[in-house]
Short mmCIF file of C-alpha atoms in Angstrom, two decimals:
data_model
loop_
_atom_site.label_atom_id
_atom_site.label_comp_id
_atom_site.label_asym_id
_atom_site.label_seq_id
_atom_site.Cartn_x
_atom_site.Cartn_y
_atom_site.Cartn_z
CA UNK Z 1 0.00 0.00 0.00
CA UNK Z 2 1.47 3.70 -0.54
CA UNK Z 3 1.96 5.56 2.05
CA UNK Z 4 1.29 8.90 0.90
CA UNK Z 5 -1.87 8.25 -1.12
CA UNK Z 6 -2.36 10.15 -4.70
CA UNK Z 7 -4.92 13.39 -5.01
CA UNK Z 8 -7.31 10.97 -6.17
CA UNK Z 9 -7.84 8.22 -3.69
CA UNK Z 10 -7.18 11.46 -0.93
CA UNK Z 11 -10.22 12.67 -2.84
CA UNK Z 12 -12.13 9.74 -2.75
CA UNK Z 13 -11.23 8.77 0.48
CA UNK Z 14 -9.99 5.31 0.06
CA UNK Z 15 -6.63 3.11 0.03
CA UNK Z 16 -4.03 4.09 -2.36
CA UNK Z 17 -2.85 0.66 -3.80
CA UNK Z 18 0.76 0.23 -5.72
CA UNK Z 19 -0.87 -0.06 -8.91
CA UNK Z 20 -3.28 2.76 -8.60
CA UNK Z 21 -3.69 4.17 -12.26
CA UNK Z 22 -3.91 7.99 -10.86
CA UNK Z 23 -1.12 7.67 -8.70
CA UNK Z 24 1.44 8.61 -10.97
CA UNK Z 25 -0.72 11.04 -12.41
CA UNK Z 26 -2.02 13.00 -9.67
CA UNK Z 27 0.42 13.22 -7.18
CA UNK Z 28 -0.88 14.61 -3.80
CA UNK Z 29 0.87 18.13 -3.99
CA UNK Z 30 -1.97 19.40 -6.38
CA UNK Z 31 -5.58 18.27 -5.23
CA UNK Z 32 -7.23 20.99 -6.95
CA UNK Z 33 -6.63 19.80 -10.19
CA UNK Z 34 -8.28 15.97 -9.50
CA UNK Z 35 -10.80 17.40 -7.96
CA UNK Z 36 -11.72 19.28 -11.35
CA UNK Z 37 -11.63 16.46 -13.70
CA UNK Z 38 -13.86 14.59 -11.04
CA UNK Z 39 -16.77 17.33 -10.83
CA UNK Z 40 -16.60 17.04 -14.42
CA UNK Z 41 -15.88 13.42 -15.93
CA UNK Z 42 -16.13 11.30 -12.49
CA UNK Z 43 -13.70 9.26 -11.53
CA UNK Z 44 -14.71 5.69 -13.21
CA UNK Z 45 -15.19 7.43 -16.40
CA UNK Z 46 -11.28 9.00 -16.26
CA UNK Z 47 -10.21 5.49 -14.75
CA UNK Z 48 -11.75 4.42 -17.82
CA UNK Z 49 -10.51 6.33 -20.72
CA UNK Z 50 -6.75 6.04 -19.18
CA UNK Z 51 -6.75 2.40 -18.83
CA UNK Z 52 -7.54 2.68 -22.58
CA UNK Z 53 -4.52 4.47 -23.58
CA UNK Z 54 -1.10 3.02 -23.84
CA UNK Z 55 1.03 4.09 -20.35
CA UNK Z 56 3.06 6.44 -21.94
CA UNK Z 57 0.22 8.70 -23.20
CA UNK Z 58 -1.69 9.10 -20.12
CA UNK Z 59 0.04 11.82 -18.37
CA UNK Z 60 -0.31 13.84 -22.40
CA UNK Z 61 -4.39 12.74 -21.79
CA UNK Z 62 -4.26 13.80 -18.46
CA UNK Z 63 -2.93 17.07 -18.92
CA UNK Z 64 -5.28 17.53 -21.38
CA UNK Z 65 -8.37 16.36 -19.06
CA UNK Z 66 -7.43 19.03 -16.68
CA UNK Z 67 -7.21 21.76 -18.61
CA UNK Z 68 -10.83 20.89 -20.62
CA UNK Z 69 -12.43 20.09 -16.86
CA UNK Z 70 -10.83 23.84 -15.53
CA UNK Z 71 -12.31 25.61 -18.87
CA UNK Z 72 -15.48 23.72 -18.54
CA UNK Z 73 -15.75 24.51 -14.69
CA UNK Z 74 -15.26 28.17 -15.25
CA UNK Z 75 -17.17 28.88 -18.15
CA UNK Z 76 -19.77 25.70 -17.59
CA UNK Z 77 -22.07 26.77 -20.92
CA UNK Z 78 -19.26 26.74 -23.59
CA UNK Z 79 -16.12 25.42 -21.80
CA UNK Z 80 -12.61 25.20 -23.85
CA UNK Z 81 -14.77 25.40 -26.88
CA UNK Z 82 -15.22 28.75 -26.60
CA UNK Z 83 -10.98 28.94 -27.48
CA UNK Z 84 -11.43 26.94 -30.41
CA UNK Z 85 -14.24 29.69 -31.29
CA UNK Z 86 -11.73 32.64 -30.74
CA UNK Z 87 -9.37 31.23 -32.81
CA UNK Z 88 -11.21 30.49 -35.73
CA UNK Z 89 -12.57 33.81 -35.64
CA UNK Z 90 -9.05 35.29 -35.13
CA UNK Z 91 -8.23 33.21 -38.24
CA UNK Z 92 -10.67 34.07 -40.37
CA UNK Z 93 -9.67 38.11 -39.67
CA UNK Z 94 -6.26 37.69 -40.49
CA UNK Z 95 -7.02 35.87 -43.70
CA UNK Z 96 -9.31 38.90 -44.60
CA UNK Z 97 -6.45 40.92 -43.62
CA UNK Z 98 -3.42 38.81 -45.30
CA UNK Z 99 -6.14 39.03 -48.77
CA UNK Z 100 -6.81 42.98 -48.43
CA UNK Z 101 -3.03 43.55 -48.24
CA UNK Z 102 -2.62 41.08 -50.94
CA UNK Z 103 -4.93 42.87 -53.32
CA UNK Z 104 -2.76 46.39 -52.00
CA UNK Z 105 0.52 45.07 -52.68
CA UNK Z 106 -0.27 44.11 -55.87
CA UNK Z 107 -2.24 47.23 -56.84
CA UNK Z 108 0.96 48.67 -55.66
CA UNK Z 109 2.91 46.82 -57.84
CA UNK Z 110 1.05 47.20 -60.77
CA UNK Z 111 1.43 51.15 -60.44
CA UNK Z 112 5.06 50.79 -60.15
CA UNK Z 113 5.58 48.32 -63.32
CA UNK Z 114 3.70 50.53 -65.42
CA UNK Z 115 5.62 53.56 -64.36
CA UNK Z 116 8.88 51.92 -63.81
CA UNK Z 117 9.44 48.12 -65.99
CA UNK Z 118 12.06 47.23 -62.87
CA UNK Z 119 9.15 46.63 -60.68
CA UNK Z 120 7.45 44.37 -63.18
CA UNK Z 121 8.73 41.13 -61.58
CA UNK Z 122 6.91 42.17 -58.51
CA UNK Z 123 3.97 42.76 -59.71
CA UNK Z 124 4.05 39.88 -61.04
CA UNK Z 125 5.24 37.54 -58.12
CA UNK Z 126 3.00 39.14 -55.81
CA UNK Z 127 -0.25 38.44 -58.94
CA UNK Z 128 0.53 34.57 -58.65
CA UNK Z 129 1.04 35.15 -54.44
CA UNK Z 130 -2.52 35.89 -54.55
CA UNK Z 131 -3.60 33.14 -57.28
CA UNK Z 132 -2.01 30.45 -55.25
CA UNK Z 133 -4.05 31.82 -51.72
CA UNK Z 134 -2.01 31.95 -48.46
CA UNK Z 135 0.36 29.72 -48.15
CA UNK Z 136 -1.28 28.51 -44.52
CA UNK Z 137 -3.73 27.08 -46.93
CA UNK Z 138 -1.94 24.61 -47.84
CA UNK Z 139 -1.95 21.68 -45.90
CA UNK A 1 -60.46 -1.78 -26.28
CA UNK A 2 -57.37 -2.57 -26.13
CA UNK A 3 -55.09 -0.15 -23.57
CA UNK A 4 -51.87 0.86 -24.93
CA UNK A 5 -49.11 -0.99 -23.33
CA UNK A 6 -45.36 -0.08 -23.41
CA UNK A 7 -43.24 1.21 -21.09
CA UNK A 8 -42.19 4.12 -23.30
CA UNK A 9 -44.31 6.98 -23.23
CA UNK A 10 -47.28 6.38 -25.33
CA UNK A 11 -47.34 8.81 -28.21
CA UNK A 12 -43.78 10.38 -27.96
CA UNK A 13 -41.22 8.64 -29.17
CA UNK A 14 -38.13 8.49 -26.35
CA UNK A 15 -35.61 10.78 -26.46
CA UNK A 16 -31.79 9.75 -27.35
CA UNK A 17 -30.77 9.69 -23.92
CA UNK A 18 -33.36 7.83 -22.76
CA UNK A 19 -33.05 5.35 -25.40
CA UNK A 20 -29.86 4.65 -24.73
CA UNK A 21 -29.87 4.79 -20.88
CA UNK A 22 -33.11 1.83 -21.66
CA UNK A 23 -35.50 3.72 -19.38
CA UNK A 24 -39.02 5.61 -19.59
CA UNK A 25 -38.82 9.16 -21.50
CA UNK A 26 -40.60 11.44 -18.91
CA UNK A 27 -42.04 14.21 -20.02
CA UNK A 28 -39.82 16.40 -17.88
CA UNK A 29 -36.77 14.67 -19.09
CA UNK A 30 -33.73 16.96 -18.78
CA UNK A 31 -32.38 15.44 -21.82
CA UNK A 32 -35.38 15.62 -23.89
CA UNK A 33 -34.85 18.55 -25.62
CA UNK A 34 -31.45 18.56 -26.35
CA UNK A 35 -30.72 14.72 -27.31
CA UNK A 36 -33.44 14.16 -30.59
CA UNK A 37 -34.17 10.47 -31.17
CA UNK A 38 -32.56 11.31 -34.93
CA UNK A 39 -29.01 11.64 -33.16
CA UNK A 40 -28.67 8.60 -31.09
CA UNK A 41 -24.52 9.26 -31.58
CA UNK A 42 -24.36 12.71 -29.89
CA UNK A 43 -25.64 11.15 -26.54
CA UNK A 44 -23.48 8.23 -26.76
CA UNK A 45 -20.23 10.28 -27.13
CA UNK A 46 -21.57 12.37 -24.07
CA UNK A 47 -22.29 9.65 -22.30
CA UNK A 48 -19.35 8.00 -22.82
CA UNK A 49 -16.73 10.74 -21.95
CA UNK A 50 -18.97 12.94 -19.32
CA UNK A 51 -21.54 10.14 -18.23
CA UNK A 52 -25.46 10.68 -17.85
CA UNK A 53 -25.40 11.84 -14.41
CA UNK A 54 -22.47 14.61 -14.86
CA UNK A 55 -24.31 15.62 -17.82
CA UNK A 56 -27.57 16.02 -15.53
CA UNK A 57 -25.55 17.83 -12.94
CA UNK A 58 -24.08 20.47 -15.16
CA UNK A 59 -27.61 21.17 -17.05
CA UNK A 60 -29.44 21.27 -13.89
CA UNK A 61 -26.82 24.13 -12.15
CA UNK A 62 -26.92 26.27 -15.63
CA UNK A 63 -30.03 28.47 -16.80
CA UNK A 64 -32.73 26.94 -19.32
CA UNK A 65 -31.83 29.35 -21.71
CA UNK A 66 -28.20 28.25 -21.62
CA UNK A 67 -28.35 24.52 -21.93
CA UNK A 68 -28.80 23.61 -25.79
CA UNK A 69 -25.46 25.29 -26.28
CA UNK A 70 -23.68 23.88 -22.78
CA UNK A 71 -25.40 20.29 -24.52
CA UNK A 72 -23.64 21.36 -27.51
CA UNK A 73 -20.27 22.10 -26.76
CA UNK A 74 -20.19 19.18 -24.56
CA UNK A 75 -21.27 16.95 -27.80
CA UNK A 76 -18.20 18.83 -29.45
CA UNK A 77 -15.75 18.10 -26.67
CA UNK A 78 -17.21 14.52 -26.74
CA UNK A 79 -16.71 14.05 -30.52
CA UNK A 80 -13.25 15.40 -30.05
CA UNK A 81 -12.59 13.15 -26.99
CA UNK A 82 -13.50 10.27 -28.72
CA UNK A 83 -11.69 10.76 -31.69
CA UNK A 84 -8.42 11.63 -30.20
CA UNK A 85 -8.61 10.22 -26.95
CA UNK A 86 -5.05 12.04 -25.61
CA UNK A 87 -5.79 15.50 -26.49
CA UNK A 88 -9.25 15.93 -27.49
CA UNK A 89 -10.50 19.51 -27.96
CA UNK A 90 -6.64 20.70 -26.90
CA UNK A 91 -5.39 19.24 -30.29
CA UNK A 92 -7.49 20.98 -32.26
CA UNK A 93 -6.75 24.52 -29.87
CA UNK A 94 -3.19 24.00 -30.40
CA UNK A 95 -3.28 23.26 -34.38
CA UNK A 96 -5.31 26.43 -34.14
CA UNK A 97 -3.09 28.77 -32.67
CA UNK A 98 -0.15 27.15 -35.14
CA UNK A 99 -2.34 28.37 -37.87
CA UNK A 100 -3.16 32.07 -36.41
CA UNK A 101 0.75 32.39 -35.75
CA UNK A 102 1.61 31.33 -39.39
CA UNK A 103 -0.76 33.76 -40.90
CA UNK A 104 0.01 36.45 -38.84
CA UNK A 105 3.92 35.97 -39.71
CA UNK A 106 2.67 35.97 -43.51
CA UNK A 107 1.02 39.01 -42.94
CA UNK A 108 4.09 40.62 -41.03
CA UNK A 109 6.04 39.75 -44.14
CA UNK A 110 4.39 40.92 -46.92
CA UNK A 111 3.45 44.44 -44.68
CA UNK A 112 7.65 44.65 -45.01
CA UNK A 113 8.01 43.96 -48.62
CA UNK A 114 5.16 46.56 -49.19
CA UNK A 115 6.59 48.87 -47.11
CA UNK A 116 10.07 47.76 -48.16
CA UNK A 117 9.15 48.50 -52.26
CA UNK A 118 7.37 51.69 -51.00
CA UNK A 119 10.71 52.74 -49.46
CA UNK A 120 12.53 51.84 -52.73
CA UNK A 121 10.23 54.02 -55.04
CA UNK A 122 10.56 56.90 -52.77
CA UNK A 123 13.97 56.69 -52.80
CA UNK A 124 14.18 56.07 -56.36
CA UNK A 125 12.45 58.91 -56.67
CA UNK A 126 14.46 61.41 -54.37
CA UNK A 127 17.10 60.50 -56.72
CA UNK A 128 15.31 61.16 -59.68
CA UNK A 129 14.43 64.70 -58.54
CA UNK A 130 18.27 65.57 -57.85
CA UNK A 131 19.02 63.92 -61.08
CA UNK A 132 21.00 66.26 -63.51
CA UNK A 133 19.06 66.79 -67.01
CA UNK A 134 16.09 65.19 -68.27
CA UNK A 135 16.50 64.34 -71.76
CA UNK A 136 15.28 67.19 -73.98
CA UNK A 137 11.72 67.13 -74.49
CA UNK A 138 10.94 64.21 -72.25
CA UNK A 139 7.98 64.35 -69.91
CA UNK A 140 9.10 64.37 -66.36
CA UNK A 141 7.86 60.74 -66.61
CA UNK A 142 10.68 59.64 -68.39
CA UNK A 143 13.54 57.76 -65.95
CA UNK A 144 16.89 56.80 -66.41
CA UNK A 145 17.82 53.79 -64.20
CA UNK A 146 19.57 51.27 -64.67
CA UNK A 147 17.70 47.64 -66.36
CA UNK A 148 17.56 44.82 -63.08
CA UNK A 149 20.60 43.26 -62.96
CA UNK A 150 17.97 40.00 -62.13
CA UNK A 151 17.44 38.02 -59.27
CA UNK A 152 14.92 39.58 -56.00
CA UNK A 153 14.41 42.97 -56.27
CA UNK A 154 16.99 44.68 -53.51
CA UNK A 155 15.89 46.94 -51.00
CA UNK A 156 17.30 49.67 -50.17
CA UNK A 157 17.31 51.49 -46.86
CA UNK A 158 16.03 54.75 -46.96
CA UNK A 159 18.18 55.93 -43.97
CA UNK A 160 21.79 54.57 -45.11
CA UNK A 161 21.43 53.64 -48.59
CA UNK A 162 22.60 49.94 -48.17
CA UNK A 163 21.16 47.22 -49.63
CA UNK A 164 19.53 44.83 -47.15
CA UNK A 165 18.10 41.52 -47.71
CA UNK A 166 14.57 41.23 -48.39
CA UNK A 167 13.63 38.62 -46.58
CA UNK A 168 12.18 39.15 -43.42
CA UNK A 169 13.86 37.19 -40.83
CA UNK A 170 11.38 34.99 -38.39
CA UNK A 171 8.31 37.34 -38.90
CA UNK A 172 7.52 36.60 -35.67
CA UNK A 173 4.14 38.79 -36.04
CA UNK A 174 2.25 36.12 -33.32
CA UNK A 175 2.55 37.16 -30.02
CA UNK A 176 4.16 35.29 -27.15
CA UNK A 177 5.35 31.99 -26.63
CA UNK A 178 6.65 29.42 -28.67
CA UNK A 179 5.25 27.11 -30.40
CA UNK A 180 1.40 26.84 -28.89
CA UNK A 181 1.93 29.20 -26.23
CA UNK A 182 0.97 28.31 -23.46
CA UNK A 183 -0.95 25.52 -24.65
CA UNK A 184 0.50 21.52 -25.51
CA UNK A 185 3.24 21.33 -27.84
CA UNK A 186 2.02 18.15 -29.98
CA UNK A 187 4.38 16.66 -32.43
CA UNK A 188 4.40 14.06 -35.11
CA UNK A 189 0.69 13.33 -34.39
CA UNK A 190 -2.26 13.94 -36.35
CA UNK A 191 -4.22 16.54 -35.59
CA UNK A 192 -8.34 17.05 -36.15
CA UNK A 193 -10.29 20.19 -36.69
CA UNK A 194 -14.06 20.12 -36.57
CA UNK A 195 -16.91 22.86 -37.11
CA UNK A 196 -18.68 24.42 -34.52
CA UNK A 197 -22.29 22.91 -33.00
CA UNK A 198 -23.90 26.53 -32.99
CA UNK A 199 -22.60 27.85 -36.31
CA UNK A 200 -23.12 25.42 -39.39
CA UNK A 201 -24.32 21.92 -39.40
CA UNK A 202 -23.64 20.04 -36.24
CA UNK A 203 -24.55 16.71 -38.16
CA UNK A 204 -22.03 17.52 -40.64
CA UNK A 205 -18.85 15.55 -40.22
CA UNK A 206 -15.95 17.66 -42.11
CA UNK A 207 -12.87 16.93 -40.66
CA UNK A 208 -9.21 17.63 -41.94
CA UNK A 209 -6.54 15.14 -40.55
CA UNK A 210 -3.04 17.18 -40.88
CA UNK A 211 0.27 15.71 -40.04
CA UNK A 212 2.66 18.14 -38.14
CA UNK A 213 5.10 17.39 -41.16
CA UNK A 214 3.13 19.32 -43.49
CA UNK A 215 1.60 16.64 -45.27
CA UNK A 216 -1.34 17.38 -45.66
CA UNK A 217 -4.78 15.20 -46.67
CA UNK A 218 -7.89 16.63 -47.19
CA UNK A 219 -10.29 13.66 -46.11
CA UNK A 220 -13.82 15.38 -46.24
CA UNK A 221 -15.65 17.52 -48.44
CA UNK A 222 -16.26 19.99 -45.90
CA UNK A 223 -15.22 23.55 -45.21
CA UNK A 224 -10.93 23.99 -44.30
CA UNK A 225 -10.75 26.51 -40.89
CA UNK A 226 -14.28 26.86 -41.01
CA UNK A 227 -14.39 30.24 -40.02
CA UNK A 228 -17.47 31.72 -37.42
#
């Protein structure tokens, strides 16, 4: 039997056995954070989906528990889902953006090539920049 | 006469939840509204990841106004959850801020080579107005420089003349942190991205598998960074 028991059998109030599967993952120095994935998930259903996962992944799926269960705690309508919102709204602004300055540049360009034939490279370059779409595009 | 029998209720057909959890559909049922018959896969992937009586916790602590999209997100983190059962949603957050990081360093770059080509013509033509004749005749439109001598067009500095490289070293236009932030750095695994519940489709099932190599595969016919 361990000694010190983990956050989660602490938490749940029972024996901490040698092969408890939260042991190594919740050590006792951070209750808090057990305590979240519990209030949301429950502990049979965390027991569960480690047990699943190879050994070496379940501290990564873990991690990643915690920080979904703390996002869902404080905001309990949209949790971490509300990130993934921000983002792809944050995305979508700066590809407006990066296409606006895209359509500039080569406006620019244009300008200059017909006034001056040194700049007609650019204009050029930055006419099959836009054709191809930003380059985050593709994947 | 015959009475009805059945221990579902009599003329509504049971909701998804209670379908799956094998029990009566009261009329009252918490799940009722959010978990349609039509769906039985939403409440399964809740189920499985948050289980029924979580689910019933959360609902019953949040305002009835608030619950289809607390049932919805949920569904999302579920779907994620079970689909990449290390990171989840957190894959998709990180591969996320990757992209908003690349664009904005694409967008840092080409605001120098604009500015750095803007800097070139006004030089270009400082030097043009201190030039000393204009052939005799000619339209002030009429320039003597030299043909490109090929390769990228240099820049020139406006404040010491030099020619400095165009290429804009790191961008670096995202904001702090490294790679992901403060987020997971995830490497060498594949990562998902899936449309939002409340915006588009939620039965639509577009989903773009990316390696962090850069090889990319388009596996759905749905929308890439579908945006809000």
């Amino acid at each position: 039997m361990n000694s010190t028991r983990c956050a989660a059998c602490k938490y749940l109030r029972k024996k901490c056995p040698p092969d408890c599967i939260f042991s190594p993952l919740f050590p006792a120095s951070d209750p808090q954070r057990f305590a979240h994935i519990h209030r949301i998930y429950g502990a049979g259903n965390i027991a569960r989906m480690l047990q699943k996962l190879p050994a070496h992944l379940r501290a990564q799926a873990a991690e990643s528990l915690s920080f979904e269960a703390r996002c869902r705690i404080e905001d309990p309508v949209y949790g971490c889902v509300k990130i993934i919102s921000q983002l792809q709204q944050e995305i979508f602004m700066a590809q407006s953006q990066l296409a606006k300055t895209l359509a500039q540049f080569q406006v620019f360009c244009n300008s200059l090539s017909i006034a001056d034939p040194q700049f007609q490279h650019a204009a050029e370059a930055s006419s099959s920049f836009i054709d191809q779409g930003p380059r985050s595009n593709h994947l | 006469m015959r009475k009805l029998m059945g221990s579902s209720s009599s003329y509504n057909t049971p909701c998804a939840a209670c379908k799956f959890l094998r029990r009566k559909c009261m009329p009252d049922c918490i799940f009722a509204p959010y978990f349609p018959p039509e769906e039985p896969q939403k409440f399964a992937n809740v189920h499985k990841i948050f289980g029924a009586s979580n689910v019933t916790k959360l609902l019953s602590e949040l305002l009835p106004h608030q619950r289809e999209d607390a049932v919805n997100s949920m569904a999302y983190e579920a779907e994620a959850r079970v689909r990449d059962p290390v990171y989840g949603c957190v894959g998709a957050i990180s591969y996320l801020q990757r992209q908003v990081q690349r664009l904005q360093k694409e967008l840092y770059a080409i605001n120098a080579d604009l500015l750095n080509y803007a800097c070139s013509e006004i030089h270009q033509t400082a030097e043009r107005a201190t030039a000393p004749s204009l052939p005799l005749g000619g339209s002030s439109l009429v320039r003597s420089v030299a043909p490109p001598q090929g390769g990228p067009l240099p820049s020139v500095d406006l404040c010491s003349g030099s020619n400095v490289s165009n290429e804009v070293g790191g961008g670096g236009g995202g904001g702090g942190g490294g790679e992901g932030g403060d987020f997971y750095h995830f490497t060498g695994l594949p990562l998902h991205v899936y449309p939002l519940p409340w915006n588009g489709d939620s039965s639509r099932n577009s989903l773009i598998t990316i390696n962090e190599g850069g090889n990319g595969k388009y596996v759905s016919n749905g929308e890439k960074g579908h945006p809000i």
